[in-house]
Amino acid sequence: MTPPSTSSPSTISLLIFFTFLSTLLSYYLALTSFLSSFYHRFSSPKTFSTAALQLALKNAPSYAHWEATAYALDAALGNDRWRNAPESSLYDHNLIAARKAHLAAARLSGRPNDLATALRAGLLRNIGSIAAPALYTRAHAGTKLLIEAYIAEVIRGLEHLNARPIPKAQDVPLAANSMLASSQLKRDFFRNTRQAFGRTALVLRGGSIFGLVHIGVARSLLLHGLLPKIVAGAGASALAAAFLCAVPDVDLLSTIDSVASVKSNYNSAFPYSGQMVAFAHQVCTMLGQTTFEEAHARSGRALNIALAPSTHAVPRLLNYLSAPTVTVASAVAASLGPSGPLATPDSPPHLYCKDHAGNITEYAALFLPKDAPKPTYTRASLTEDDDNDSWSVPSRSRDSPYTRMTELFNVNNLLVSIAPPHFTLPGTADPHRRSRPRNVSSSSTTLAFPNKYSIVPPRVVRAARIICLHRLRAVARVAGMSPGLRAALFPDPAPPDSRAGGCTGLALTIAADAPGEHGLVAAVINAFDPRKEEKAKETIKVGEKAVWPELQIIWARCAIEFVLDDLYAMACKK
């Protein structure tokens, strides 16, 4: 039997050589294929144009530049086709189209009763889910054109009713059958319609370091006619809230510009930056002995400041309805607490009020016995509860300041401004992220890929974020962290919305980035570095730019309400 032949060393070497060569060739082909696809993908002029537009959008110096760039970017990404097509599973487009046609027909018919009835019958802020956030994260410059046209038609109908002359007294049949037969009936119509539609409140959160961001947010809203008439704040944000509600609209822009031009002459007092310490003293000087009632009469806005008193005898939410004679400056100092920039160890904060003769007296002396101890105040929160401290999960107690505000002012829509630094759970989707458009070539959507974490259900993300924040606050509380430091690291939890079982209908969060180009850590270090000159104008500009991507959804939710406010005010003057 012949033994099996063995391969010679030369044969084995040749086999290894050809194997190595084939492997190298396969890697070469794969690499050239990858480089070819990479070249064709990223060398497209359209892709470079979208990249340039994205950069221009981020660095836009004004809203006019931002808006023009947003329209160009939507055209490059194909989002304009999405806006033109009314169909979408995100809202009831058939209902909105039918409502728009019905309102237009009623307006053109010349029968004001039909138009008034049609408006009152379905005038809801979120009718057909037109206020759903997903409708405003696809395109940069707006949402479905059908939604914008519907809101514009509602506004035209309201203005048409306001401009319609009141029937003359001798025209008895026409006057008897008209819902707007007199000035009083017209006032009642606009008042009742506004009451049914609900009110919007601007809720300010955080701000011990970069509180002037709230001023920038308000400035941007004011320039676009979208600044709410109800403003709320607690702790450091009470400073910005008091500032906005102490100046009428005609003087607010110039007053904000004066704040931006003032240089800080105060040192930082952790956790308050020197910028905020200077702003606190400037606000108190501007307020003087102004009361809540006087501030409302001056600006037309309802200021709400939350307190955390040691006794139940003192209201936990101060405004022109619950405490009209209390001075705003003392309420701000009490909301900041004993560690605030307006308090000293020898002079803890106390509430003061103005009597009928204009004399300033202590507020607690009006209802507490003379031998009773004076109430003390700690840092307040809009969502705190008796059974939970200010860092707990948002309270739904009827005694919480937030719930009290929504009941007093019929609030069903919130604009929540969050000043940096604010904690976000790593891996959560960016609220400003625009999704990848459909029916568009991949070469034009290089910068519009969905976030890789978007596959996680939103409910799971929200639950994980709440649990993580709760654990961090618990650790900070057990470790004995001061309230001021906790306020800087973990801002107050957002008020509950309808999805969380709260009493409000809609809520939109405006979260500004830290000022500067080197990130949050560098911005915080610079804020407490006495050698660095803090620029209030830059911080205010950051707040302004944070509003620009959200203006369309704010307009969609608030435009009808603000038109009703203006028309009701005009009807009351007649």
Coordinates of C-alpha atoms in Angstrom, one line a residue:
M1 CA 0.0 0.0 0.0
T2 CA 1.4 3.3 -1.1
P3 CA 1.6 5.9 1.8
P4 CA -0.1 9.3 1.2
S5 CA 2.1 11.9 -0.3
T6 CA 3.0 15.0 1.8
S7 CA 3.1 18.5 0.4
S8 CA 6.5 20.1 0.0
P9 CA 7.5 23.2 1.8
S10 CA 7.4 25.1 -1.4
T11 CA 3.8 24.1 -2.1
I12 CA 2.7 25.2 1.4
S13 CA 4.5 28.6 1.0
L14 CA 2.8 29.1 -2.4
L15 CA -0.6 28.3 -0.9
I16 CA 0.0 30.8 2.0
F17 CA 1.1 33.4 -0.5
F18 CA -2.0 33.1 -2.7
T19 CA -4.3 33.1 0.4
F20 CA -2.7 36.2 1.7
L21 CA -2.9 37.8 -1.8
S22 CA -6.6 37.0 -2.1
T23 CA -7.3 38.3 1.3
L24 CA -5.4 41.5 0.6
L25 CA -7.3 41.8 -2.7
S26 CA -10.6 41.4 -1.0
Y27 CA -9.8 44.0 1.6
Y28 CA -8.6 46.3 -1.2
L29 CA -11.9 45.8 -3.1
A30 CA -13.9 46.4 0.1
L31 CA -11.9 49.5 0.9
T32 CA -12.2 51.0 -2.6
S33 CA -16.0 50.3 -2.6
F34 CA -16.3 52.0 0.8
L35 CA -14.3 55.0 -0.3
S36 CA -16.2 55.2 -3.5
S37 CA -19.6 55.2 -1.7
F38 CA -18.1 57.7 0.9
Y39 CA -17.0 60.0 -1.9
H40 CA -20.3 59.9 -3.8
R41 CA -22.2 60.4 -0.5
F42 CA -20.2 63.3 0.9
S43 CA -19.0 65.0 -2.2
S44 CA -22.5 65.8 -3.4
P45 CA -22.9 69.6 -3.7
K46 CA -26.4 69.3 -2.1
T47 CA -24.9 67.6 1.0
F48 CA -22.3 70.4 1.3
S49 CA -25.0 73.0 0.9
T50 CA -27.1 71.4 3.8
A51 CA -24.0 71.2 6.0
A52 CA -23.3 74.9 5.3
L53 CA -27.0 75.7 6.0
Q54 CA -26.9 73.8 9.3
L55 CA -23.9 75.8 10.3
A56 CA -25.5 79.1 9.2
L57 CA -28.6 78.2 11.1
K58 CA -26.6 77.6 14.3
N59 CA -24.7 80.8 14.0
A60 CA -27.5 83.1 12.7
P61 CA -27.1 86.6 14.2
S62 CA -30.8 87.5 14.1
Y63 CA -34.1 85.8 13.7
A64 CA -34.5 87.2 10.2
H65 CA -31.3 85.4 9.1
W66 CA -32.4 82.2 11.0
E67 CA -35.8 82.1 9.3
A68 CA -34.4 82.6 5.8
T69 CA -31.8 79.9 6.5
A70 CA -34.5 77.6 7.9
Y71 CA -36.6 77.9 4.7
A72 CA -33.6 77.2 2.5
L73 CA -32.6 74.2 4.6
D74 CA -36.2 72.8 4.5
A75 CA -36.1 73.2 0.7
A76 CA -32.8 71.3 0.5
L77 CA -34.0 68.5 2.7
G78 CA -37.4 68.2 1.1
N79 CA -39.3 69.3 4.1
D80 CA -41.2 71.9 2.1
R81 CA -43.0 69.0 0.3
W82 CA -44.0 67.6 3.7
R83 CA -45.4 70.9 4.7
N84 CA -47.4 71.3 1.5
A85 CA -49.0 67.9 1.8
P86 CA -51.9 68.1 4.3
E87 CA -52.0 64.3 5.0
S88 CA -50.4 63.0 8.1
S89 CA -51.2 60.5 10.8
L90 CA -50.1 62.9 13.5
Y91 CA -53.3 65.0 13.3
D92 CA -56.8 64.9 11.9
H93 CA -56.3 66.7 8.7
N94 CA -59.8 66.0 7.4
L95 CA -61.3 67.7 10.5
I96 CA -59.0 70.7 10.2
A97 CA -59.7 71.1 6.5
A98 CA -63.5 70.9 7.1
R99 CA -63.3 73.3 10.0
K100 CA -61.3 75.8 7.9
A101 CA -63.8 75.6 5.0
H102 CA -66.8 76.0 7.3
L103 CA -65.3 79.0 9.0
A104 CA -64.5 80.7 5.7
A105 CA -68.0 80.0 4.4
A106 CA -69.6 81.5 7.6
R107 CA -67.4 84.6 7.4
L108 CA -68.2 85.2 3.7
S109 CA -71.9 84.6 4.2
G110 CA -72.5 87.9 6.0
R111 CA -74.3 86.2 8.9
P112 CA -72.4 87.0 12.1
N113 CA -74.5 84.6 14.2
D114 CA -73.3 81.6 12.1
L115 CA -69.7 82.7 12.3
A116 CA -69.9 83.3 16.1
T117 CA -71.5 79.9 16.7
A118 CA -69.0 78.1 14.5
L119 CA -66.1 79.8 16.4
R120 CA -67.5 79.0 19.8
A121 CA -68.4 75.4 18.9
G122 CA -64.9 74.1 18.3
L123 CA -62.4 76.7 19.4
L124 CA -59.9 74.4 21.1
R125 CA -56.2 74.9 21.5
N126 CA -55.4 71.3 20.4
I127 CA -58.3 70.5 18.1
G128 CA -57.5 67.6 15.9
S129 CA -54.1 67.3 17.7
I130 CA -52.7 70.4 15.8
A131 CA -50.5 71.2 18.8
A132 CA -48.8 67.8 18.9
P133 CA -45.0 68.4 19.2
A134 CA -44.2 65.9 16.5
L135 CA -45.7 68.2 13.9
Y136 CA -43.1 70.9 14.7
T137 CA -39.9 68.8 14.8
R138 CA -40.0 67.7 11.1
A139 CA -39.4 71.1 9.4
H140 CA -37.3 74.0 10.7
A141 CA -39.5 76.8 9.4
G142 CA -42.9 75.6 10.4
T143 CA -45.5 72.8 10.3
K144 CA -48.2 71.7 7.9
L145 CA -49.5 74.7 5.8
L146 CA -53.0 73.5 6.5
I147 CA -52.6 74.0 10.2
E148 CA -51.2 77.5 9.7
A149 CA -54.0 78.3 7.3
Y150 CA -56.6 77.1 9.8
I151 CA -55.2 79.2 12.6
A152 CA -55.1 82.2 10.3
E153 CA -58.7 81.6 9.3
V154 CA -59.8 81.6 12.9
I155 CA -58.0 84.9 13.5
R156 CA -59.7 86.4 10.4
G157 CA -63.1 85.3 11.7
L158 CA -62.5 86.9 15.1
E159 CA -61.3 90.1 13.6
H160 CA -64.2 90.1 11.2
L161 CA -66.7 89.9 14.2
N162 CA -64.9 92.7 16.0
A163 CA -64.9 95.0 12.9
R164 CA -68.6 94.4 12.2
P165 CA -70.7 97.4 13.2
I166 CA -73.3 97.1 16.0
P167 CA -76.8 97.1 14.6
K168 CA -78.7 100.3 15.1
A169 CA -81.5 100.5 17.6
Q170 CA -84.2 101.1 15.1
D171 CA -83.3 97.9 13.3
V172 CA -85.2 95.8 15.8
P173 CA -85.4 92.4 14.0
L174 CA -81.7 92.5 13.2
A175 CA -80.7 93.6 16.6
A176 CA -82.9 91.1 18.4
N177 CA -81.5 88.1 16.4
S178 CA -77.8 89.1 16.7
M179 CA -75.4 87.7 19.2
L180 CA -73.4 91.0 18.9
A181 CA -76.3 93.4 19.0
S182 CA -74.6 95.7 21.6
S183 CA -71.2 96.6 22.9
Q184 CA -71.9 94.6 26.1
L185 CA -72.8 91.5 24.1
K186 CA -69.7 91.8 22.0
R187 CA -67.6 92.1 25.2
D188 CA -69.3 89.1 26.7
F189 CA -68.7 87.1 23.5
F190 CA -64.9 87.8 23.5
R191 CA -64.6 87.3 27.3
N192 CA -66.5 83.9 27.2
T193 CA -64.6 82.7 24.2
R194 CA -61.3 83.6 25.9
Q195 CA -62.4 81.8 29.1
A196 CA -63.2 78.7 27.1
F197 CA -60.0 78.7 25.2
G198 CA -57.7 79.0 28.3
R199 CA -54.7 81.0 29.2
T200 CA -50.9 80.6 28.8
A201 CA -48.4 81.1 31.5
L202 CA -44.6 81.6 31.3
V203 CA -43.0 79.5 34.0
L204 CA -39.3 80.3 34.8
R205 CA -37.1 77.6 36.3
G206 CA -33.6 77.9 37.7
G207 CA -31.2 80.8 37.1
S208 CA -28.9 81.1 40.0
I209 CA -26.0 81.3 37.6
F210 CA -27.4 82.2 34.2
G211 CA -30.8 83.7 35.1
L212 CA -30.5 86.4 32.5
V213 CA -31.3 83.6 30.0
H214 CA -35.0 84.1 31.0
I215 CA -34.8 87.7 30.1
G216 CA -33.6 86.7 26.6
V217 CA -36.4 84.3 26.2
A218 CA -39.0 86.9 27.2
R219 CA -37.3 89.5 24.8
S220 CA -37.7 87.1 21.9
L221 CA -41.3 86.3 22.7
L222 CA -42.1 90.0 23.1
L223 CA -40.6 90.9 19.7
H224 CA -42.9 88.4 18.1
G225 CA -46.0 89.3 20.1
L226 CA -46.1 86.0 22.0
L227 CA -45.2 87.1 25.6
P228 CA -47.8 85.6 28.0
K229 CA -49.7 87.8 30.4
I230 CA -49.1 85.3 33.3
V231 CA -45.5 84.9 34.5
A232 CA -44.4 82.7 37.4
G233 CA -41.1 82.1 39.2
A234 CA -39.6 80.8 42.4
G235 CA -36.2 81.2 43.9
A236 CA -33.7 82.7 41.5
S237 CA -36.2 82.8 38.6
A238 CA -38.5 85.0 40.7
L239 CA -36.0 87.8 40.0
A240 CA -36.6 87.6 36.2
A241 CA -40.3 87.2 36.7
A242 CA -40.5 90.3 38.9
F243 CA -38.5 92.2 36.3
L244 CA -40.8 91.3 33.4
C245 CA -44.0 92.2 35.4
A246 CA -42.8 95.5 36.7
V247 CA -42.3 97.2 33.3
P248 CA -45.0 97.9 30.6
D249 CA -44.5 96.5 27.2
V250 CA -43.7 99.8 25.6
D251 CA -40.7 100.2 27.9
L252 CA -39.7 96.6 28.3
L253 CA -37.3 96.3 25.3
S254 CA -35.4 99.5 26.3
T255 CA -35.2 98.3 30.0
I256 CA -33.8 94.9 28.9
D257 CA -31.2 96.6 26.8
S258 CA -30.2 98.7 29.8
V259 CA -29.7 95.5 31.8
A260 CA -27.6 94.1 29.1
S261 CA -25.3 97.1 29.0
V262 CA -24.7 97.3 32.8
K263 CA -21.4 95.8 34.1
S264 CA -21.4 93.7 37.2
N265 CA -19.8 95.4 40.2
Y266 CA -20.6 92.5 42.6
N267 CA -18.7 89.4 43.4
S268 CA -20.3 86.0 43.1
A269 CA -21.8 84.4 46.2
F270 CA -22.1 80.7 45.4
P271 CA -24.4 79.4 44.0
Y272 CA -25.2 82.9 42.6
S273 CA -22.9 84.3 40.0
G274 CA -21.8 87.9 40.1
Q275 CA -24.0 88.6 37.2
M276 CA -27.1 87.4 39.1
V277 CA -26.1 89.2 42.3
A278 CA -25.9 92.5 40.3
F279 CA -29.2 91.7 38.6
A280 CA -30.9 91.0 42.0
H281 CA -29.9 94.4 43.4
Q282 CA -30.8 96.1 40.1
V283 CA -34.3 94.6 40.2
C284 CA -34.8 95.5 43.8
T285 CA -33.8 99.1 43.1
M286 CA -36.2 99.2 40.1
L287 CA -39.1 97.7 42.1
G288 CA -38.8 100.0 45.2
Q289 CA -42.0 99.6 47.2
T290 CA -44.2 98.4 44.3
T291 CA -46.9 96.0 45.3
F292 CA -48.3 93.1 43.3
E293 CA -51.5 95.1 42.5
E294 CA -49.4 98.1 41.3
A295 CA -47.2 95.9 39.2
H296 CA -50.2 94.3 37.5
A297 CA -51.7 97.7 36.8
R298 CA -48.4 99.0 35.4
S299 CA -47.5 96.1 33.1
G300 CA -50.8 94.2 32.6
R301 CA -49.1 90.9 33.5
A302 CA -50.0 88.8 36.5
L303 CA -46.8 88.1 38.5
N304 CA -46.8 84.8 40.5
I305 CA -44.1 84.2 43.1
A306 CA -43.9 81.0 45.2
L307 CA -42.9 80.9 48.8
A308 CA -41.9 78.2 51.3
P309 CA -43.1 79.7 54.6
S310 CA -42.8 78.0 58.0
T311 CA -46.5 78.6 58.7
H312 CA -49.7 77.9 56.8
A313 CA -50.9 81.4 57.7
V314 CA -48.8 82.9 54.9
P315 CA -50.0 82.2 51.3
R316 CA -47.6 79.9 49.3
L317 CA -48.4 81.7 46.1
L318 CA -48.4 85.5 45.9
N319 CA -50.0 87.5 43.1
Y320 CA -52.3 90.5 42.7
L321 CA -55.3 88.3 43.6
S322 CA -54.0 86.5 46.7
A323 CA -51.7 89.3 48.1
P324 CA -52.4 92.6 46.3
T325 CA -50.7 94.8 48.9
V326 CA -47.5 92.8 49.4
T327 CA -44.4 94.5 48.1
V328 CA -42.8 92.5 45.2
A329 CA -39.2 93.1 46.4
S330 CA -39.9 91.5 49.8
A331 CA -41.6 88.6 48.1
V332 CA -38.6 88.0 45.8
A333 CA -36.3 88.1 48.8
A334 CA -38.5 85.6 50.7
S335 CA -38.6 83.3 47.7
L336 CA -34.8 83.3 47.4
G337 CA -34.6 82.3 51.1
P338 CA -32.0 83.2 53.7
S339 CA -29.1 82.1 51.4
G340 CA -30.2 84.4 48.6
P341 CA -28.2 87.4 47.3
L342 CA -30.7 89.8 48.9
A343 CA -30.4 88.4 52.5
T344 CA -27.8 88.7 55.1
P345 CA -27.2 86.6 58.3
D346 CA -28.3 89.6 60.4
S347 CA -31.3 90.4 58.2
P348 CA -33.4 87.3 57.2
P349 CA -36.1 87.9 54.6
H350 CA -39.6 89.0 55.7
L351 CA -42.7 89.9 53.8
Y352 CA -43.8 93.5 53.8
C353 CA -47.0 95.2 52.6
K354 CA -48.4 98.7 52.0
D355 CA -51.4 99.9 53.9
H356 CA -54.1 102.3 52.7
A357 CA -52.0 105.3 53.8
G358 CA -48.9 104.1 51.9
N359 CA -47.0 103.0 55.0
I360 CA -44.9 99.8 54.9
T361 CA -45.6 97.3 57.6
E362 CA -44.8 93.7 58.2
Y363 CA -47.3 91.4 56.4
A364 CA -47.4 88.7 59.1
A365 CA -48.4 91.3 61.7
L366 CA -51.8 91.7 60.0
F367 CA -53.0 88.2 60.9
L368 CA -50.6 86.6 63.5
P369 CA -50.8 87.2 67.2
K370 CA -48.3 89.6 68.6
D371 CA -46.6 87.0 70.7
A372 CA -46.4 84.5 67.8
P373 CA -42.9 83.9 66.2
K374 CA -42.3 85.5 62.9
P375 CA -42.5 83.2 59.9
T376 CA -39.3 82.2 58.2
Y377 CA -38.8 81.4 54.6
T378 CA -36.7 78.9 52.7
R379 CA -36.0 78.6 49.0
A380 CA -39.3 78.1 47.2
S381 CA -40.4 75.9 44.3
L382 CA -43.5 76.2 42.2
T383 CA -44.1 72.4 42.6
E384 CA -43.4 71.8 46.2
D385 CA -45.9 70.1 48.5
D386 CA -46.3 69.9 52.3
D387 CA -45.5 66.2 52.2
N388 CA -42.5 66.5 49.9
D389 CA -39.6 68.9 49.7
S390 CA -38.9 71.1 46.7
W391 CA -36.8 68.3 45.0
S392 CA -39.5 65.7 44.9
V393 CA -41.5 64.5 42.0
P394 CA -43.9 67.3 40.8
S395 CA -46.8 67.6 43.2
R396 CA -50.4 67.4 42.2
S397 CA -51.6 68.6 45.6
R398 CA -54.3 71.2 45.5
D399 CA -52.2 73.3 47.9
S400 CA -49.1 73.4 45.7
P401 CA -48.3 76.9 44.2
Y402 CA -48.4 75.5 40.7
T403 CA -51.9 74.0 41.0
R404 CA -53.1 77.2 42.7
M405 CA -51.8 79.3 39.8
T406 CA -53.6 77.2 37.2
E407 CA -56.8 77.4 39.1
L408 CA -56.7 81.2 39.7
F409 CA -55.9 82.1 36.1
N410 CA -57.5 79.3 34.1
V411 CA -54.1 78.2 32.7
N412 CA -54.1 75.2 30.4
N413 CA -50.9 75.9 28.4
L414 CA -47.4 76.4 29.8
L415 CA -44.1 77.8 28.4
V416 CA -41.4 76.5 30.7
S417 CA -38.0 78.3 30.4
I418 CA -35.1 76.4 31.9
A419 CA -31.9 78.3 32.6
P420 CA -28.6 76.3 32.4
P421 CA -27.2 74.3 33.9
H422 CA -30.0 71.8 33.6
F423 CA -29.7 68.0 33.9
T424 CA -30.6 65.8 31.0
L425 CA -30.4 62.0 31.0
P426 CA -27.6 60.9 28.6
G427 CA -28.9 59.2 25.6
T428 CA -32.3 60.9 25.4
A429 CA -33.4 62.3 22.1
D430 CA -32.8 66.0 21.4
P431 CA -36.1 67.9 21.5
H432 CA -34.9 70.1 18.7
R433 CA -33.9 67.1 16.5
R434 CA -35.5 67.2 13.0
S435 CA -36.3 63.7 11.6
R436 CA -35.1 62.4 8.3
P437 CA -37.5 63.4 5.5
R438 CA -39.0 60.8 3.3
N439 CA -38.8 60.4 -0.5
V440 CA -35.5 62.3 -0.5
S441 CA -32.1 60.9 -1.6
S442 CA -29.8 60.0 1.1
S443 CA -27.1 62.3 -0.2
S444 CA -29.2 65.3 0.9
T445 CA -29.9 64.0 4.4
T446 CA -26.4 63.3 5.7
L447 CA -26.9 65.7 8.6
A448 CA -30.5 64.7 9.3
F449 CA -30.2 61.1 10.5
P450 CA -32.5 60.2 13.5
N451 CA -30.9 60.0 16.9
K452 CA -29.8 56.4 17.5
Y453 CA -31.6 56.5 20.8
S454 CA -34.9 57.4 19.2
I455 CA -35.9 53.7 19.1
V456 CA -36.4 53.8 22.9
P457 CA -40.1 54.5 23.6
P458 CA -40.6 58.0 25.0
R459 CA -42.4 56.7 28.0
V460 CA -39.4 54.6 29.0
V461 CA -37.1 57.6 28.5
R462 CA -39.3 59.8 30.7
A463 CA -39.6 57.1 33.4
A464 CA -35.8 56.6 33.4
R465 CA -35.2 60.3 33.6
I466 CA -37.6 60.8 36.5
I467 CA -36.1 57.9 38.4
C468 CA -32.5 59.1 37.8
L469 CA -33.3 62.7 38.9
H470 CA -35.2 61.4 42.0
R471 CA -32.2 59.3 43.0
L472 CA -29.7 62.1 42.5
R473 CA -31.8 64.5 44.5
A474 CA -32.2 61.9 47.3
V475 CA -28.4 61.4 47.4
A476 CA -27.8 65.2 47.4
R477 CA -30.3 65.6 50.3
V478 CA -28.9 62.8 52.4
A479 CA -25.3 64.1 51.8
G480 CA -26.3 67.4 53.3
M481 CA -25.9 69.4 50.2
S482 CA -27.1 73.0 50.7
P483 CA -30.3 74.1 49.1
G484 CA -28.5 76.7 47.0
L485 CA -26.1 74.1 45.5
R486 CA -29.0 71.7 44.8
A487 CA -30.8 74.6 43.1
A488 CA -27.8 75.1 40.8
L489 CA -27.2 71.4 40.0
F490 CA -30.8 70.2 39.9
P491 CA -33.5 72.8 38.9
D492 CA -37.0 72.4 40.0
P493 CA -38.9 69.6 38.3
A494 CA -41.2 70.7 35.4
P495 CA -44.8 71.2 36.3
P496 CA -46.9 68.1 35.4
D497 CA -48.6 68.0 32.1
S498 CA -51.6 66.2 30.9
R499 CA -49.6 63.0 30.1
A500 CA -48.5 62.9 33.7
G501 CA -51.9 63.4 35.1
G502 CA -51.6 67.1 35.9
C503 CA -54.2 69.7 35.5
T504 CA -52.7 71.6 32.6
G505 CA -53.3 70.7 29.0
L506 CA -50.1 71.5 27.2
A507 CA -46.5 72.3 28.2
L508 CA -43.5 73.3 26.1
T509 CA -40.0 73.4 27.5
I510 CA -37.5 76.0 26.2
A511 CA -34.0 74.8 27.4
A512 CA -31.2 77.3 26.6
D513 CA -27.6 76.2 26.2
A514 CA -24.8 77.7 28.3
P515 CA -23.3 81.0 27.0
G516 CA -19.9 80.9 25.4
E517 CA -18.2 78.6 22.9
H518 CA -16.4 76.2 25.3
G519 CA -19.3 74.3 26.8
L520 CA -21.2 74.3 30.1
V521 CA -18.2 73.5 32.5
A522 CA -16.2 76.4 31.1
A523 CA -19.2 78.7 31.3
V524 CA -19.8 77.9 34.9
I525 CA -16.2 78.3 35.8
N526 CA -16.0 81.7 34.1
A527 CA -19.2 82.8 35.9
F528 CA -17.5 82.4 39.3
D529 CA -14.1 83.6 38.2
P530 CA -13.7 87.2 39.4
R531 CA -11.0 87.8 36.7
K532 CA -13.5 87.1 33.9
E533 CA -15.8 89.9 32.8
E534 CA -19.3 88.5 32.6
K535 CA -21.3 89.7 29.6
A536 CA -24.9 90.0 30.3
K537 CA -25.7 90.8 26.7
E538 CA -24.3 87.4 25.6
T539 CA -26.4 85.5 28.2
I540 CA -29.5 87.3 27.1
K541 CA -28.7 86.5 23.4
V542 CA -28.5 82.8 24.3
G543 CA -32.0 83.0 25.7
E544 CA -33.3 84.7 22.6
K545 CA -31.8 82.1 20.2
A546 CA -33.3 79.2 22.3
V547 CA -36.8 80.5 21.4
W548 CA -36.3 80.6 17.6
P549 CA -36.7 76.9 16.9
E550 CA -39.9 76.9 19.0
L551 CA -41.6 80.0 17.7
Q552 CA -43.8 78.1 15.3
I553 CA -45.3 75.8 17.9
I554 CA -45.7 78.7 20.4
W555 CA -47.5 80.6 17.7
A556 CA -49.8 77.7 16.9
R557 CA -50.7 77.3 20.5
C558 CA -51.0 80.9 21.6
A559 CA -51.8 83.1 18.6
I560 CA -55.6 82.7 18.9
E561 CA -55.4 83.4 22.7
F562 CA -53.5 86.6 22.3
V563 CA -55.8 87.9 19.5
L564 CA -58.7 87.2 21.9
D565 CA -56.9 89.2 24.6
D566 CA -56.4 92.2 22.3
L567 CA -60.0 92.1 21.0
Y568 CA -61.5 91.8 24.5
A569 CA -59.3 94.8 25.6
M570 CA -60.5 96.8 22.6
A571 CA -64.1 95.9 23.3
C572 CA -63.8 97.0 26.9
K573 CA -62.5 100.4 25.9
K574 CA -65.6 101.1 23.7

